[in-house]
Tab-separated table of C-alpha atoms and ligand atoms in Angstrom:
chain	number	residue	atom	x	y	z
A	34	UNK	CA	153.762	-63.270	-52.215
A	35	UNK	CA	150.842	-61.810	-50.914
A	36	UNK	CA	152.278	-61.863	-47.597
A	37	UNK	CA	154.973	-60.269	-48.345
A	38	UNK	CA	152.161	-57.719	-50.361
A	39	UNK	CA	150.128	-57.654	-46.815
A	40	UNK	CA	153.569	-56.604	-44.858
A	41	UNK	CA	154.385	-53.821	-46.951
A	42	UNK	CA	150.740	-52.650	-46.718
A	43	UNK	CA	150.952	-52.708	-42.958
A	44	UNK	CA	153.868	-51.323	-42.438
A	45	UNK	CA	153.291	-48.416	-45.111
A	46	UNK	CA	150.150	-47.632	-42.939
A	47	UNK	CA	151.908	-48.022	-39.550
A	48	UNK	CA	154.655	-45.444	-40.986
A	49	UNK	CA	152.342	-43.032	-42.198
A	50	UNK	CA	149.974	-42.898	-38.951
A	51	UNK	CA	153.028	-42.517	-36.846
A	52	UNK	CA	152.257	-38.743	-35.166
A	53	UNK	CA	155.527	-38.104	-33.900
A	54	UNK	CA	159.457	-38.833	-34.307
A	55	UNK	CA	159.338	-41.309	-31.062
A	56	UNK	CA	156.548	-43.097	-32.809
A	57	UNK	CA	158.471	-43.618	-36.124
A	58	UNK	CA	161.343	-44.786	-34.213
A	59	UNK	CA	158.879	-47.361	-32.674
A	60	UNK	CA	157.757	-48.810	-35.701
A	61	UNK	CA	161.119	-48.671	-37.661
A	62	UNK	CA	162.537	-50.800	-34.306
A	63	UNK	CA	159.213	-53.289	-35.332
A	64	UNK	CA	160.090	-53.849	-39.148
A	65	UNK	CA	164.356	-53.206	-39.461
A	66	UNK	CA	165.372	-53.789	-36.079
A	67	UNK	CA	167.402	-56.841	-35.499
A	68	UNK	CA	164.390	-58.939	-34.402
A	69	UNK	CA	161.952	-56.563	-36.787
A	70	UNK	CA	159.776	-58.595	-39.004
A	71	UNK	CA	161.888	-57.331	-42.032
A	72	UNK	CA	164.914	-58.115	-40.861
A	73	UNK	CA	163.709	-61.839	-39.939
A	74	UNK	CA	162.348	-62.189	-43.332
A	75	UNK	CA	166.200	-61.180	-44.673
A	76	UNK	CA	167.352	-64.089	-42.198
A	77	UNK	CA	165.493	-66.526	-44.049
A	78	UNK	CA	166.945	-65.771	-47.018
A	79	UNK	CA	170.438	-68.018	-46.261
A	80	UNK	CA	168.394	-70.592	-45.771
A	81	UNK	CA	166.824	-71.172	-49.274
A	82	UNK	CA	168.379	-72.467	-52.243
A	83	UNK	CA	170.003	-70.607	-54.700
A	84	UNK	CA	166.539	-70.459	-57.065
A	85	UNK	CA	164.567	-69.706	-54.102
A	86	UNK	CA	167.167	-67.180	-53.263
A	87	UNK	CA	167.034	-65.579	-56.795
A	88	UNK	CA	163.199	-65.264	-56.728
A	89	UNK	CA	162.405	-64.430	-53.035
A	90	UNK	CA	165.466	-62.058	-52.509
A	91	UNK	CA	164.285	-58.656	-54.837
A	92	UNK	CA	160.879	-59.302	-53.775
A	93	UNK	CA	162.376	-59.242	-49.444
A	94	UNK	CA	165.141	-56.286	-50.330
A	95	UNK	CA	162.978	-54.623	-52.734
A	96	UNK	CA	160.188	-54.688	-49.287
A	97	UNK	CA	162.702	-53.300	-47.554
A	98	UNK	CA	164.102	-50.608	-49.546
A	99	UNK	CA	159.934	-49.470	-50.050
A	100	UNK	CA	160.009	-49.424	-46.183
A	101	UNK	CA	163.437	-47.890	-45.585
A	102	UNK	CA	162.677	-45.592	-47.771
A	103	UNK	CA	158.906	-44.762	-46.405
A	104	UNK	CA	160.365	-44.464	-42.804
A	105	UNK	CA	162.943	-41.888	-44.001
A	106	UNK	CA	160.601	-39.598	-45.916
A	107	UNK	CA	157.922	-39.371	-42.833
A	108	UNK	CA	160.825	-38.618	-40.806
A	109	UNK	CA	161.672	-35.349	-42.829
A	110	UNK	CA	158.333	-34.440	-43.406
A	111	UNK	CA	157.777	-35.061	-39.233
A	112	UNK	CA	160.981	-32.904	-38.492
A	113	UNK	CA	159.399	-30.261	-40.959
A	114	UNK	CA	156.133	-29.886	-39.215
A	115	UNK	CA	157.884	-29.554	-35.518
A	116	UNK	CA	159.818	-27.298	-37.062
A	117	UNK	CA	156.423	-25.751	-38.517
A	118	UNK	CA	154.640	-25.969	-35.282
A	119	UNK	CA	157.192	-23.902	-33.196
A	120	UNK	CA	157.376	-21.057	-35.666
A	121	UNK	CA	153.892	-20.778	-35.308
A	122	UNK	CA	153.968	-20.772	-31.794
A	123	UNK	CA	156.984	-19.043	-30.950
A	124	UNK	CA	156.683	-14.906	-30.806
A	125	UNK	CA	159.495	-12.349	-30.715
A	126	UNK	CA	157.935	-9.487	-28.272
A	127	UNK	CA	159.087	-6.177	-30.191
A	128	UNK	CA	157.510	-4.106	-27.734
A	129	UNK	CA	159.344	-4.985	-24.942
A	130	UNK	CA	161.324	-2.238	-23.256
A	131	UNK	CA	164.873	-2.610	-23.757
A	132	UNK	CA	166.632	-2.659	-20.714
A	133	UNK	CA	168.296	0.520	-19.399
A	134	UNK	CA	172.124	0.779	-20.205
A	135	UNK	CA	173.923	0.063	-17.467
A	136	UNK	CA	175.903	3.452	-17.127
A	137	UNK	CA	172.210	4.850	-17.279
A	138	UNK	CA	170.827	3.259	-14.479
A	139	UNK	CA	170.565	5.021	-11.148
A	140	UNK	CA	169.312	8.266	-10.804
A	141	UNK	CA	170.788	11.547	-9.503
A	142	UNK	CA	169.198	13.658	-6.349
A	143	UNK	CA	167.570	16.634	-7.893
A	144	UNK	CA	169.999	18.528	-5.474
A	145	UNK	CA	172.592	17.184	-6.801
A	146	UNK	CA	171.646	18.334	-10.138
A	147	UNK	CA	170.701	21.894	-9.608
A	148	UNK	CA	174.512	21.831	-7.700
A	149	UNK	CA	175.689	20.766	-11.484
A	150	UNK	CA	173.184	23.269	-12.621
A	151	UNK	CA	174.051	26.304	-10.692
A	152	UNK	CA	178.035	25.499	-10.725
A	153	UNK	CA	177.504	25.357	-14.791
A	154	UNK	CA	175.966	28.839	-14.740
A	155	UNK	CA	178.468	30.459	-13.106
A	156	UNK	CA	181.298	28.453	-13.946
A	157	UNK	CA	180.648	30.447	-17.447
A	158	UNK	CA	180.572	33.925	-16.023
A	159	UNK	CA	184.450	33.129	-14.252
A	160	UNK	CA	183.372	31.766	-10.872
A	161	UNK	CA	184.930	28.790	-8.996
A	162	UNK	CA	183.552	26.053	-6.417
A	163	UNK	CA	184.743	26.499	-2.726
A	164	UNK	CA	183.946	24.062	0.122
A	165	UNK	CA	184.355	23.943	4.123
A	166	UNK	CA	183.716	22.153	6.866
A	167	UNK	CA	179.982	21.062	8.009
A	168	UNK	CA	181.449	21.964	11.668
A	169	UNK	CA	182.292	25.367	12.234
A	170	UNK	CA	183.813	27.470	14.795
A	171	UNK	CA	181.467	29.859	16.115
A	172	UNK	CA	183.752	32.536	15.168
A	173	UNK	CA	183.534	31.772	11.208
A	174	UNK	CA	180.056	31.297	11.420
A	175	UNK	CA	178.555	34.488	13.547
A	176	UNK	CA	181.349	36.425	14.761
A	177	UNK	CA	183.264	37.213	11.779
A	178	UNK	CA	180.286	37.862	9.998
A	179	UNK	CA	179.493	40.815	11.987
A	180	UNK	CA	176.574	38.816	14.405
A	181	UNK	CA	176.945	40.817	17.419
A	182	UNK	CA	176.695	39.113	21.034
A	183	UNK	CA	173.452	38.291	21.738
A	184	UNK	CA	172.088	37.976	18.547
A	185	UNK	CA	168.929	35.561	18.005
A	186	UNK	CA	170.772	33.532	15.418
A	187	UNK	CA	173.264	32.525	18.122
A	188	UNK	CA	170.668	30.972	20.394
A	189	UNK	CA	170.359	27.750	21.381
A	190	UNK	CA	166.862	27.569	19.687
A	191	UNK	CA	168.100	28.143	16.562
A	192	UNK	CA	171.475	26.475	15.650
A	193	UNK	CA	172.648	23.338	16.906
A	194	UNK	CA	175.847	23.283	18.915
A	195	UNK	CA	178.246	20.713	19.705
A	196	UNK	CA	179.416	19.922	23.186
A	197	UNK	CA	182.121	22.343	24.626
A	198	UNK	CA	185.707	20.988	23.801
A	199	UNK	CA	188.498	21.310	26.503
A	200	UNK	CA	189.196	24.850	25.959
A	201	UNK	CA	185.140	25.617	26.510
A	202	UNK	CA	184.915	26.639	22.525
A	203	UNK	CA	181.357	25.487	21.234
A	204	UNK	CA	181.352	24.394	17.412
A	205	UNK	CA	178.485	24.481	15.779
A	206	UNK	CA	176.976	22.730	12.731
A	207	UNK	CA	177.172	26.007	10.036
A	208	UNK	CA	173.824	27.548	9.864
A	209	UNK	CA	174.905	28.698	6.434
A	210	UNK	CA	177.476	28.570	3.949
A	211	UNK	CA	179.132	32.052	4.366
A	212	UNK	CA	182.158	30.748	6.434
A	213	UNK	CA	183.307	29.441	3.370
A	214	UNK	CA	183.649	33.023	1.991
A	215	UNK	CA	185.566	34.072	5.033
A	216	UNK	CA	188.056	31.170	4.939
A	217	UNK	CA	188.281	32.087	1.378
A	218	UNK	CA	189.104	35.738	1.878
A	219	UNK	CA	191.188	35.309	4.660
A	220	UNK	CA	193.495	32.598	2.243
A	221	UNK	CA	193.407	33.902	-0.981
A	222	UNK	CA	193.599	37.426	-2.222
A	223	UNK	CA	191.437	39.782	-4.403
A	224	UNK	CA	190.103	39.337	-7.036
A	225	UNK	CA	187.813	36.379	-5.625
A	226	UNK	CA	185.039	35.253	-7.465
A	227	UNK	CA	183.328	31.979	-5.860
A	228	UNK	CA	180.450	30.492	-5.324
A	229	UNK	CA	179.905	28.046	-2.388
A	230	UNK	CA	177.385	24.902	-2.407
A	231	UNK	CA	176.546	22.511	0.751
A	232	UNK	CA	174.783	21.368	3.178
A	233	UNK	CA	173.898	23.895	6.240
A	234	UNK	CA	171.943	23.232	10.036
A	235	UNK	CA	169.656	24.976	11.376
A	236	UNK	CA	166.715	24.134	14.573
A	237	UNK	CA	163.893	23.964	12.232
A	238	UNK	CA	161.270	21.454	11.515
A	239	UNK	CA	158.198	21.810	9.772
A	240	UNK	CA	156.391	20.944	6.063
A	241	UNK	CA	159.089	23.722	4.382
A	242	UNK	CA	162.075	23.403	6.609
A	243	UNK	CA	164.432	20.367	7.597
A	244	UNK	CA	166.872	20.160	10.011
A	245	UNK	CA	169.569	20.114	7.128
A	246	UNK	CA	169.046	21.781	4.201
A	247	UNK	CA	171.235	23.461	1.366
A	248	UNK	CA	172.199	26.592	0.459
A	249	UNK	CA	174.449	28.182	-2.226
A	250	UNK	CA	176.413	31.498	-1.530
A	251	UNK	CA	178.191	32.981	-4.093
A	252	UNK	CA	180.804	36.365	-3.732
A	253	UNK	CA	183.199	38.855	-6.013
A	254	UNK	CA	185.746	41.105	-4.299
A	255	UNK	CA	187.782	43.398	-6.173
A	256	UNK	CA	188.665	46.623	-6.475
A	257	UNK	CA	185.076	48.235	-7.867
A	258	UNK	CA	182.941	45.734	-7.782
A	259	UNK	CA	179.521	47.025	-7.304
A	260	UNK	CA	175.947	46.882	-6.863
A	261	UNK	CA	175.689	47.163	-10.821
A	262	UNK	CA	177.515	43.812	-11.274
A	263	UNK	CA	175.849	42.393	-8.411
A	264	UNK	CA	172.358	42.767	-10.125
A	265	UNK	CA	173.728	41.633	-13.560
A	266	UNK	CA	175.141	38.444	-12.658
A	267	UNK	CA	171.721	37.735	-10.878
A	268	UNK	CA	170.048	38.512	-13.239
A	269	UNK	CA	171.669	36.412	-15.866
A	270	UNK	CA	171.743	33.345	-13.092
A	271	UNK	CA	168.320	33.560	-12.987
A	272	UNK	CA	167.322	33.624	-16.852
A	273	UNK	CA	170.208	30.944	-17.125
A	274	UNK	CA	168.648	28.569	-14.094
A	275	UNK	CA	164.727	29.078	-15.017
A	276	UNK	CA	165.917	28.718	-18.916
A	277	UNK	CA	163.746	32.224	-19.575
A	278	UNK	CA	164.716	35.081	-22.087
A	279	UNK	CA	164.085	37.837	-19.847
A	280	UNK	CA	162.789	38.014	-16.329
A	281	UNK	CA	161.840	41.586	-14.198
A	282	UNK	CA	163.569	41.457	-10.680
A	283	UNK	CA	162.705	43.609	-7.707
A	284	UNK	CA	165.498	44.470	-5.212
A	285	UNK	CA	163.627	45.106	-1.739
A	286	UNK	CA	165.916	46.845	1.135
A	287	UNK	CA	166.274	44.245	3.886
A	288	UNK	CA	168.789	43.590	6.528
A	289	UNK	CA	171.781	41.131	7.280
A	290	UNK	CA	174.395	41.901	9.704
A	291	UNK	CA	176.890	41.316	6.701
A	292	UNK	CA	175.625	43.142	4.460
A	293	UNK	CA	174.941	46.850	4.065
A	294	UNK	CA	172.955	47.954	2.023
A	295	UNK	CA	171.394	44.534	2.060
A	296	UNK	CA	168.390	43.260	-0.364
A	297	UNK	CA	166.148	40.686	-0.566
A	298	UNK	CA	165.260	39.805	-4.445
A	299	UNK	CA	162.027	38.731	-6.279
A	300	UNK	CA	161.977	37.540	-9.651
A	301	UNK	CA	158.474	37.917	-11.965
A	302	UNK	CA	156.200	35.231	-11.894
A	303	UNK	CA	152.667	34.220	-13.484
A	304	UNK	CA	150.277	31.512	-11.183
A	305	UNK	CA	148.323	29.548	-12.708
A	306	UNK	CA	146.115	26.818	-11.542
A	307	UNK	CA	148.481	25.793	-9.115
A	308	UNK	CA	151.657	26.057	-11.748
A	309	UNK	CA	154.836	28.592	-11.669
A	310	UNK	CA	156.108	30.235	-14.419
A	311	UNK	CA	158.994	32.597	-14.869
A	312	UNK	CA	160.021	35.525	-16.707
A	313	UNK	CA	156.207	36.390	-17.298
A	314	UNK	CA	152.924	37.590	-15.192
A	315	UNK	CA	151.979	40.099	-12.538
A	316	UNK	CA	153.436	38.253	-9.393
A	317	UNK	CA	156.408	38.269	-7.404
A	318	UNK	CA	158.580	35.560	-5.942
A	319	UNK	CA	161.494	35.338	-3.080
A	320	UNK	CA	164.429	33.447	-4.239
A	321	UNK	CA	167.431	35.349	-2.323
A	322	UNK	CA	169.419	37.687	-0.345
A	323	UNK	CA	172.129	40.093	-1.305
A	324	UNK	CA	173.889	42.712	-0.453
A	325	UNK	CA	177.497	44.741	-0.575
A	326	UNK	CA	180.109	43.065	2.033
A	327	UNK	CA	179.884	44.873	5.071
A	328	UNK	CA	183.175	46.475	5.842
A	329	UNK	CA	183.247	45.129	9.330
A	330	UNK	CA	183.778	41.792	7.688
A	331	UNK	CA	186.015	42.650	5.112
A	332	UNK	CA	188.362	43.642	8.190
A	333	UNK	CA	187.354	40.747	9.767
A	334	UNK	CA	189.215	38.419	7.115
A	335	UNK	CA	192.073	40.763	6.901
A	336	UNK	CA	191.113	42.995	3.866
A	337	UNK	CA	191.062	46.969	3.599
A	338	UNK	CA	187.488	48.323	2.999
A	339	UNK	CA	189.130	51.540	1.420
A	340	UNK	CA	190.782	49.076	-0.963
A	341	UNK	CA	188.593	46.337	-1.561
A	342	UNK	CA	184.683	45.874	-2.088
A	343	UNK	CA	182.466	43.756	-2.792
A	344	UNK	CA	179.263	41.954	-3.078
A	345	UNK	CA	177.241	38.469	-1.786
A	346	UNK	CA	174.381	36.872	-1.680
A	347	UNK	CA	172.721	33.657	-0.235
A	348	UNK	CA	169.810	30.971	-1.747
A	349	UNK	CA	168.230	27.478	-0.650
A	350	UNK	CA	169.045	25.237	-3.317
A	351	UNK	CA	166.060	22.629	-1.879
A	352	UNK	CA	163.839	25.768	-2.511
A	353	UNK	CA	165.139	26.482	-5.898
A	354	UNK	CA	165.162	22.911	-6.809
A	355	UNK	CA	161.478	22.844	-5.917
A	356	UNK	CA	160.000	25.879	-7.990
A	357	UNK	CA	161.941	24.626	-11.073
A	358	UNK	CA	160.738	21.088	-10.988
A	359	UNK	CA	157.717	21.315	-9.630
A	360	UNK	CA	158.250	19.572	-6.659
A	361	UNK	CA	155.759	20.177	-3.784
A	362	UNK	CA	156.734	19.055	-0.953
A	363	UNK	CA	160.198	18.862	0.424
A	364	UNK	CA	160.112	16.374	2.729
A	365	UNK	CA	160.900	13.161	0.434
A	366	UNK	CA	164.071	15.058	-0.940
A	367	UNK	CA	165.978	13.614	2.152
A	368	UNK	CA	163.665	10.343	2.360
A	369	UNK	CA	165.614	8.301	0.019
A	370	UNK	CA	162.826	6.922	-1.418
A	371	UNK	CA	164.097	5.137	-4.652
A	372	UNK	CA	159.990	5.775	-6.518
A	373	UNK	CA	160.378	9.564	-5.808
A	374	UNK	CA	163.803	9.377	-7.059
A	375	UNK	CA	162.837	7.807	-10.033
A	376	UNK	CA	160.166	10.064	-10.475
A	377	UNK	CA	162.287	13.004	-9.696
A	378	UNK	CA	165.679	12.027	-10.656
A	379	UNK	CA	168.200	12.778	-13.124
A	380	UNK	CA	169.539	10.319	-15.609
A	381	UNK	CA	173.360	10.205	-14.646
A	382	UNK	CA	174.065	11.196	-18.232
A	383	UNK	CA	171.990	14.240	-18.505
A	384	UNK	CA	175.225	16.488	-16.876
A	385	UNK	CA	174.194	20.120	-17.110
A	386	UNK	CA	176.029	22.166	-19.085
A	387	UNK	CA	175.390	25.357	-21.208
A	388	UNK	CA	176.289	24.490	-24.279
A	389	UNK	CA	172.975	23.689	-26.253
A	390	UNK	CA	170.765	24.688	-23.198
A	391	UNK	CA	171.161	23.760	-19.697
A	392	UNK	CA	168.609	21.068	-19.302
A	393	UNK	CA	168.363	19.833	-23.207
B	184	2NL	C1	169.591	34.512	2.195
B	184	2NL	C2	170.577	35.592	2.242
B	184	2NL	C3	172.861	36.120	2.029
B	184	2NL	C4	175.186	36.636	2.099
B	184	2NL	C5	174.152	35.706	2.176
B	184	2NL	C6	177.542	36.886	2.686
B	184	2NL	C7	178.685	36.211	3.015
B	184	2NL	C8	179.775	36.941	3.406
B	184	2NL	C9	179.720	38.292	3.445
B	184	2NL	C10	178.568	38.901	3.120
B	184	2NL	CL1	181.192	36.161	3.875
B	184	2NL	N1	177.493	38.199	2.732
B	184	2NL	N2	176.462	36.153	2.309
B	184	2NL	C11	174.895	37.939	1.835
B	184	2NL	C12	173.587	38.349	1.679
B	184	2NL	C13	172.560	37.433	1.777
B	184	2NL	O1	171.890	35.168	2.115
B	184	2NL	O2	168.443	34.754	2.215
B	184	2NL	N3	170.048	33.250	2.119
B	184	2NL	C14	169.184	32.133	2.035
C-alpha cells in the first residue's frame, strides 16, 4: 500500500519537474514503458490469486490511470508553453521594405528618358521619329548641308573619320543629326514634319563635352512654313519639356551654313544658390540653334526653294537632360555606373507622356 502510495508520489513529482517534452518522454519510458516500474507492477498481477487480484488490481490500474493521466496533461500544458515561448519571441518586421516589383526593377538612362520626353512633346504637335546611320558619308553630313570646302568642321581635328574605302570616299562618324533630315527630304515629300534623336561624334574631350554625345534635330517643310511657326513650336517645346506656364525666349542672329537667317535661342532663367529655374528671373540661358532651311540645301535634297520652305533647329539632349535634372556633371552619364543610375534613373514604368503632365 504505501508503496504503491510512495510510487505515485514519485512519479507525480518526476512528471511535474519534467522541463521539456524530451524529458516527459524520459520519465513516461521509466513508469509505462515495457520494463517501466508501472508496467512491472501490472506483470505481477497474473501472478496473484484471484483475491489478491481483486484487491491489488484497482489500487495498480487505478496508479496507472493517475500517472497516465498526469503524463498527458503536462504534455499539453508543455506543448502550450513552446507554443507560448515562440510567440513571444518570434517578430513580424512591418517595416521592412517590400521588395521592388520585378517589372520595376532596373532603371532607365536619363537620356533615354528625355528621348521619351522630347518624342512625347512633339509627337502631340504632329511630328514623327526619323533615324540614320551613326556612319555617314561625308556628303550627307557637310556637303549637302551647304559646308563649303575647307570648312573647319571638316577638319581632321574636329570629326572623326574612318579609313578611306576602295573608291578613296572617307565616312565619317555624323557630327550631328541633320543627315537624317536630308535622307528624309530627299525620300519623302512635303509636308515633312520630324524630329530626329541619336547619338552624334565629334573630337572633343573635356568636363562638358564627350567624344559621343546626343543631339535632337527636329524640321517642317511645307509650303509657308515660317519663322512664326518656328518660334511657336519652340516655344511650346520648351514650356512642355521644363513643365513651366510661360517662359520669355530671346532669338539672337547667329550663323550656320544651313541656315539663313539662322538664330541661336535663350530661354528665361532665375539662379539661385547654385539652382536653375525656368520660365522666371532676369537671366538668360542657351539651349539651341535654329534657323529657316537654307535654299542651297533644299536643292541639295531635290526640292524647289520657290516652292517649298522651311525651318530647323538643333539641341544636346545630354545638355538638356542636365539643366532639367539637375545633373552636374556629365561625365557619369556614359560611365554606367549602376549608383548614379539609381540615383538618376527612371523607373521603367514612369513612360512620359502628356496626358496628366509629362513627368507626374
Ligand atoms: C545647334 C544648332 C541646328 C539645324 C541644326 C538643320 C538641318 C537641316 C537643314 C537646316 Cl537638314 N538645318 N539643322 C538648323 C539650325 C541649328 O543646330 O546648336 N545644335 C546643337
Amino acid at each position: 500500500m504505501t508503496d504503491l502510495n510512495h510510487l505515485e508520489r514519485d512519479l507525480l513529482t518526476q512528471v511535474e519537474a519534467a522541463g521539456d517534452e524530451a524529458a516527459l518522454e524520459t520519465v513516461r519510458v521509466a513508469a509505462l514503458g515495457k520494463k517501466g516500474s508501472v508496467s512491472e507492477l501490472l506483470k505481477t498481477l497474473g501472478a496473484m490469486t484471484p483475491e489478491e487480484r481483486k484487491e491489488r488490481g484497482p489500487l495498480i490500474n487505478g496508479l496507472r490511470d493517475r500517472v497516465q493521466g498526469a503524463i498527458a496533461a503536462k504534455k499539453e500544458s508543455l506543448a502550450e508553453a513552446a507554443l507560448e515561448a515562440r510567440l513571444a519571441a518570434e517578430r513580424i518586421d512591418v517595416t521592412l521594405p517590400v521588395p521592388e516589383a520585378p517589372e520595376s526593377r532596373g532603371r532607365i538612362h536619363p537620356i533615354s528618358q528625355v528621348i521619351e520626353e522630347l518624342t512625347a512633346i512633339f509627337a502631340d504637335m504632329g511630328f514623327s521619329v526619323a533615324e540614320g546611320p551613326d556612319i555617314e558619308t561625308d556628303y550627307l553630313n557637310f556637303t549637302a548641308l551647304n559646308f563649303p570646302e575647307g570648312h573647319p568642321a571638316r577638319e581632321m581635328h574636329d570629326t572623326f573619320f574612318l579609313a578611306p574605302d576602295e573608291k578613296g570616299e572617307r565616312k565619317v562618324l555624323r557630327t550631328h543629326t541633320s543627315p537624317v533630315q536630308i535622307r528624309t527630304m530627299m525620300a519623302q515629300k512635303p509636308p515633312i514634319r520630324v524630329i530626329i534623336p541619336g547619338r552624334t561624334y565629334r573630337h572633343d574631350s573635356d568636363q562638358t563635352h564627350t567624344p559621343m554625345f546626343h543631339q535632337v534635330e527636329g524640321l517642317v517643310i511645307d509650303k509657308q512654313a515660317n519663322i512664326a511657326h518656328m518660334k511657336w513650336i519652340l516655344e511650346e517645346f520648351c514650356k512642355a519639356f521644363f513643365e513651366v506656364d510661360q517662359v520669355k525666349m530671346r532669338f539672337r542672329p547667329s550663323f550656320f551654313p544651313f541656315t539663313e537667317p539662322s538664330a541661336e535661342v535663350d530661354i528665361q532663367c532665375s539662379r539661385k544658390g547654385g539652382e536653375i529655374r525656368f520660365g522666371e528671373g532676369n537671366d538668360w540661358l542657351e539651349i539651341l540653334g535654329c534657323g529657316m532651311v537654307h535654299p542651297n540645301v533644299l536643292r541639295n535634297c531635290g526640292l524647289d526653294p520657290d516652292e517649298y520652305q522651311g525651318f530647323a533647329w538643333g539641341m544636346g539632349i545630354d545638355r538638356i537632360a542636365m539643366l532639367k535634372y539637375g545633373m552636374p556633371d556629365l561625365r557619369p552619364f556614359f560611365e554606367a555606373d549602376v549608383r548614379w543610375l539609381n540615383h538618376y534613373g527612371f523607373r521603367p514604368l514612369d513612360i512620359p507622356s502628356l496626358v496628366g503632365g509629362l513627368t507626374a
